[in-house]
Structures are given as structure tokens and as C-alpha cells.
Amino acid sequence: SSVIFSFFVFVISTLSQERFEVLTLSEALDFTMENNLEFTVLQKQVQMADADAEQAGLFPNPVLSGGIEAITPETDINNPEQRQDIIGITQSIPLFGTLQKAQRVSELEREQYEAELAILKIQLTSQAQTAFYEVVYYQEVIKQLSELQSILNDVLQVSKIRLEQGDIA
């Protein structure tokens, strides 16, 4: 999985630094959430759905319009008596609960994005925890193998000395 791969890359890059930093599970989970594009996109969609839900319950903005009518080729546009100027303001009025319905739709979309975000967070948390514990496991394996190598080196040194002294064949 990409979470496990990115987590291992993070651990390797941490190990390659001059000083070793201990990475806690909490830090690993934070790193996973911060660096997952899908998680970030869903967070932004929840924020946008909040704004949409707020806007959906409001009346539409009024529209100001203007124009000049009744102009013929003989009309002198600079003469106000020969032209007809029109200025108007229009306001749409939603009827039959349209605003409430639009707001409810926006709220449902927000709830859907929140649910998707919660599911993704659970999935990412599970994957990050698995990767974290795998790293801890392999760190312990490496530690145990290092200790075993040290013991085998000691046995080899003792065997060489005994061989040189003729104690063993």
C-alpha cells in the first residue's frame, strides 16, 4: 500500500539523518494524514460544503440592469429628449420552500463528505498503525540479529584461541 511505502520512506529518511529521532505512533499518524492527498481533498470538500450550505439558505443577490431603448438612426444619443434610458433592479424570490430544500441538499452533501473523510481516516490509521508496528518489529529483529552476531563473533574468537592452543581439533 502507498501508506506503508511512504511510511517506510519516512523512516529510512529519518534513519539517514545525522541524528536518530524517535518516531511515535501519534507522529506517524499525523504524518500520514498530512501527506495524504485524498485526505486533504476531502477536508477541503467538507469546508466547501459548509460554505455551500450557508449560501444555499440565502436569497439570491439582486441584479441591477440598465440600457438605452428606442434609438433610431436619426436619434441624437447625446440629446436626452430623443433617447429612452432604462434602469432596473430585479430580485428573484424562491417559492415553495426552494431555499430550505437547497440548504438541506447542501447539508446532505456535507454529511456525505464527512462520512467519506471519517472512513478514509479509519483506513489510513489502520494502514499507518500496521506500517508502524512492522517497522518496530523489524527494528527489534535487527537488534536481535545484531546481538546474535556479537555472540557468534565471541564464540568464533574463543574457538580460534582454543584452536591455537590445541584444545580443540
GROMACS .gro file of C-alpha atoms in nm:
model
  169
    1SER     CA    1   0.000   0.000   0.000
    2SER     CA    2   0.112   0.357  -0.064
    3VAL     CA    3   0.079   0.445   0.305
    4ILE     CA    4   0.319   0.171   0.405
    5PHE     CA    5   0.563   0.269   0.130
    6SER     CA    6   0.558   0.639   0.222
    7PHE     CA    7   0.590   0.547   0.589
    8PHE     CA    8   0.896   0.331   0.521
    9VAL     CA    9   1.047   0.610   0.309
   10PHE     CA   10   0.992   0.847   0.601
   11VAL     CA   11   1.157   0.605   0.844
   12ILE     CA   12   1.452   0.549   0.609
   13SER     CA   13   1.497   0.923   0.558
   14THR     CA   14   1.482   0.969   0.936
   15LEU     CA   15   1.746   0.699   0.983
   16SER     CA   16   1.973   0.858   0.725
   17GLN     CA   17   1.983   1.189   0.912
   18GLU     CA   18   2.284   1.272   1.128
   19ARG     CA   19   2.092   1.212   1.448
   20PHE     CA   20   1.830   0.948   1.509
   21GLU     CA   21   1.485   1.073   1.606
   22VAL     CA   22   1.232   0.851   1.777
   23LEU     CA   23   0.905   0.848   1.589
   24THR     CA   24   0.596   0.792   1.800
   25LEU     CA   25   0.279   0.631   1.672
   26SER     CA   26   0.099   0.962   1.713
   27GLU     CA   27   0.359   1.139   1.497
   28ALA     CA   28   0.334   0.862   1.238
   29LEU     CA   29  -0.045   0.903   1.223
   30ASP     CA   30  -0.013   1.282   1.192
   31PHE     CA   31   0.245   1.238   0.915
   32THR     CA   32   0.013   1.000   0.730
   33MET     CA   33  -0.287   1.236   0.744
   34GLU     CA   34  -0.084   1.545   0.650
   35ASN     CA   35   0.076   1.378   0.349
   36ASN     CA   36  -0.225   1.202   0.201
   37LEU     CA   37  -0.367   1.394  -0.094
   38GLU     CA   38  -0.707   1.224  -0.086
   39PHE     CA   39  -0.748   1.310   0.284
   40THR     CA   40  -0.659   1.675   0.217
   41VAL     CA   41  -0.902   1.694  -0.076
   42LEU     CA   42  -1.187   1.553   0.135
   43GLN     CA   43  -1.113   1.803   0.413
   44LYS     CA   44  -1.138   2.086   0.159
   45GLN     CA   45  -1.463   1.942   0.020
   46VAL     CA   46  -1.614   1.944   0.370
   47GLN     CA   47  -1.513   2.309   0.410
   48MET     CA   48  -1.661   2.397   0.069
   49ALA     CA   49  -1.982   2.212   0.155
   50ASP     CA   50  -2.006   2.422   0.474
   51ALA     CA   51  -1.989   2.739   0.266
   52ASP     CA   52  -2.239   2.599   0.013
   53ALA     CA   53  -2.484   2.508   0.290
   54GLU     CA   54  -2.463   2.858   0.433
   55GLN     CA   55  -2.510   3.018   0.092
   56ALA     CA   56  -2.794   2.784  -0.009
   57GLY     CA   57  -3.031   2.925   0.255
   58LEU     CA   58  -2.992   3.286   0.141
   59PHE     CA   59  -3.190   3.483  -0.113
   60PRO     CA   60  -3.014   3.530  -0.447
   61ASN     CA   61  -2.839   3.863  -0.498
   62PRO     CA   62  -3.041   4.133  -0.672
   63VAL     CA   63  -2.944   4.218  -1.028
   64LEU     CA   64  -2.901   4.576  -1.150
   65SER     CA   65  -2.954   4.624  -1.519
   66GLY     CA   66  -2.962   4.922  -1.749
   67GLY     CA   67  -2.988   5.014  -2.111
   68ILE     CA   68  -3.099   5.258  -2.377
   69GLU     CA   69  -3.405   5.186  -2.589
   70ALA     CA   70  -3.597   5.346  -2.874
   71ILE     CA   71  -3.293   5.452  -3.070
   72THR     CA   72  -3.334   5.506  -3.442
   73PRO     CA   73  -3.074   5.612  -3.699
   74GLU     CA   74  -3.198   5.969  -3.667
   75THR     CA   75  -3.169   5.971  -3.285
   76ASP     CA   76  -2.910   6.203  -3.133
   77ILE     CA   77  -2.770   5.989  -2.850
   78ASN     CA   78  -2.643   6.298  -2.669
   79ASN     CA   79  -2.991   6.452  -2.658
   80PRO     CA   80  -3.179   6.312  -2.352
   81GLU     CA   81  -3.516   6.403  -2.507
   82GLN     CA   82  -3.460   6.176  -2.808
   83ARG     CA   83  -3.350   5.865  -2.619
   84GLN     CA   84  -3.510   5.645  -2.357
   85ASP     CA   85  -3.288   5.529  -2.066
   86ILE     CA   86  -3.395   5.228  -1.861
   87ILE     CA   87  -3.251   5.124  -1.525
   88GLY     CA   88  -3.389   4.832  -1.333
   89ILE     CA   89  -3.331   4.612  -1.032
   90THR     CA   90  -3.462   4.258  -1.028
   91GLN     CA   91  -3.483   4.023  -0.733
   92SER     CA   92  -3.562   3.654  -0.766
   93ILE     CA   93  -3.791   3.525  -0.494
   94PRO     CA   94  -3.766   3.148  -0.443
   95LEU     CA   95  -4.104   2.991  -0.374
   96PHE     CA   96  -4.235   2.662  -0.235
   97GLY     CA   97  -3.952   2.603   0.013
   98THR     CA   98  -3.681   2.614  -0.252
   99LEU     CA   99  -3.430   2.774  -0.014
  100GLN     CA  100  -3.486   2.514   0.257
  101LYS     CA  101  -3.459   2.231   0.004
  102ALA     CA  102  -3.136   2.372  -0.139
  103GLN     CA  103  -2.995   2.412   0.211
  104ARG     CA  104  -3.092   2.054   0.302
  105VAL     CA  105  -2.924   1.920  -0.014
  106SER     CA  106  -2.607   2.111   0.076
  107GLU     CA  107  -2.618   1.975   0.431
  108LEU     CA  108  -2.656   1.619   0.299
  109GLU     CA  109  -2.358   1.668   0.067
  110ARG     CA  110  -2.154   1.792   0.363
  111GLU     CA  111  -2.258   1.488   0.570
  112GLN     CA  112  -2.156   1.261   0.280
  113TYR     CA  113  -1.811   1.423   0.259
  114GLU     CA  114  -1.772   1.398   0.637
  115ALA     CA  115  -1.860   1.027   0.625
  116GLU     CA  116  -1.611   0.967   0.343
  117LEU     CA  117  -1.347   1.158   0.541
  118ALA     CA  118  -1.416   0.951   0.853
  119ILE     CA  119  -1.390   0.625   0.657
  120LEU     CA  120  -1.065   0.735   0.492
  121LYS     CA  121  -0.923   0.839   0.830
  122ILE     CA  122  -1.000   0.494   0.972
  123GLN     CA  123  -0.838   0.325   0.670
  124LEU     CA  124  -0.528   0.545   0.685
  125THR     CA  125  -0.499   0.500   1.060
  126SER     CA  126  -0.517   0.123   1.021
  127GLN     CA  127  -0.256   0.121   0.744
  128ALA     CA  128  -0.025   0.358   0.932
  129GLN     CA  129  -0.052   0.154   1.252
  130THR     CA  130   0.028  -0.164   1.060
  131ALA     CA  131   0.328   0.000   0.896
  132PHE     CA  132   0.443   0.149   1.227
  133TYR     CA  133   0.430  -0.186   1.406
  134GLU     CA  134   0.604  -0.357   1.115
  135VAL     CA  135   0.888  -0.107   1.145
  136VAL     CA  136   0.904  -0.162   1.522
  137TYR     CA  137   0.907  -0.538   1.463
  138TYR     CA  138   1.189  -0.518   1.208
  139GLN     CA  139   1.385  -0.284   1.435
  140GLU     CA  140   1.363  -0.550   1.706
  141VAL     CA  141   1.461  -0.823   1.457
  142ILE     CA  142   1.767  -0.619   1.356
  143LYS     CA  143   1.855  -0.562   1.722
  144GLN     CA  144   1.826  -0.935   1.797
  145LEU     CA  145   2.030  -1.028   1.489
  146SER     CA  146   2.296  -0.777   1.592
  147GLU     CA  147   2.314  -0.934   1.939
  148LEU     CA  148   2.331  -1.281   1.784
  149GLN     CA  149   2.612  -1.167   1.556
  150SER     CA  150   2.800  -1.031   1.857
  151ILE     CA  151   2.758  -1.363   2.042
  152LEU     CA  152   2.871  -1.561   1.735
  153ASN     CA  153   3.176  -1.333   1.697
  154ASP     CA  154   3.264  -1.402   2.063
  155VAL     CA  155   3.223  -1.780   2.007
  156LEU     CA  156   3.443  -1.755   1.697
  157GLN     CA  157   3.714  -1.568   1.888
  158VAL     CA  158   3.709  -1.821   2.172
  159SER     CA  159   3.717  -2.108   1.918
  160LYS     CA  160   4.019  -1.952   1.739
  161ILE     CA  161   4.205  -1.912   2.067
  162ARG     CA  162   4.127  -2.271   2.173
  163LEU     CA  163   4.231  -2.393   1.827
  164GLU     CA  164   4.562  -2.207   1.851
  165GLN     CA  165   4.620  -2.358   2.198
  166GLY     CA  166   4.535  -2.704   2.072
  167ASP     CA  167   4.233  -2.751   2.299
  168ILE     CA  168   4.009  -2.837   2.004
  169ALA     CA  169   4.064  -3.004   1.673
   0.00000   0.00000   0.00000
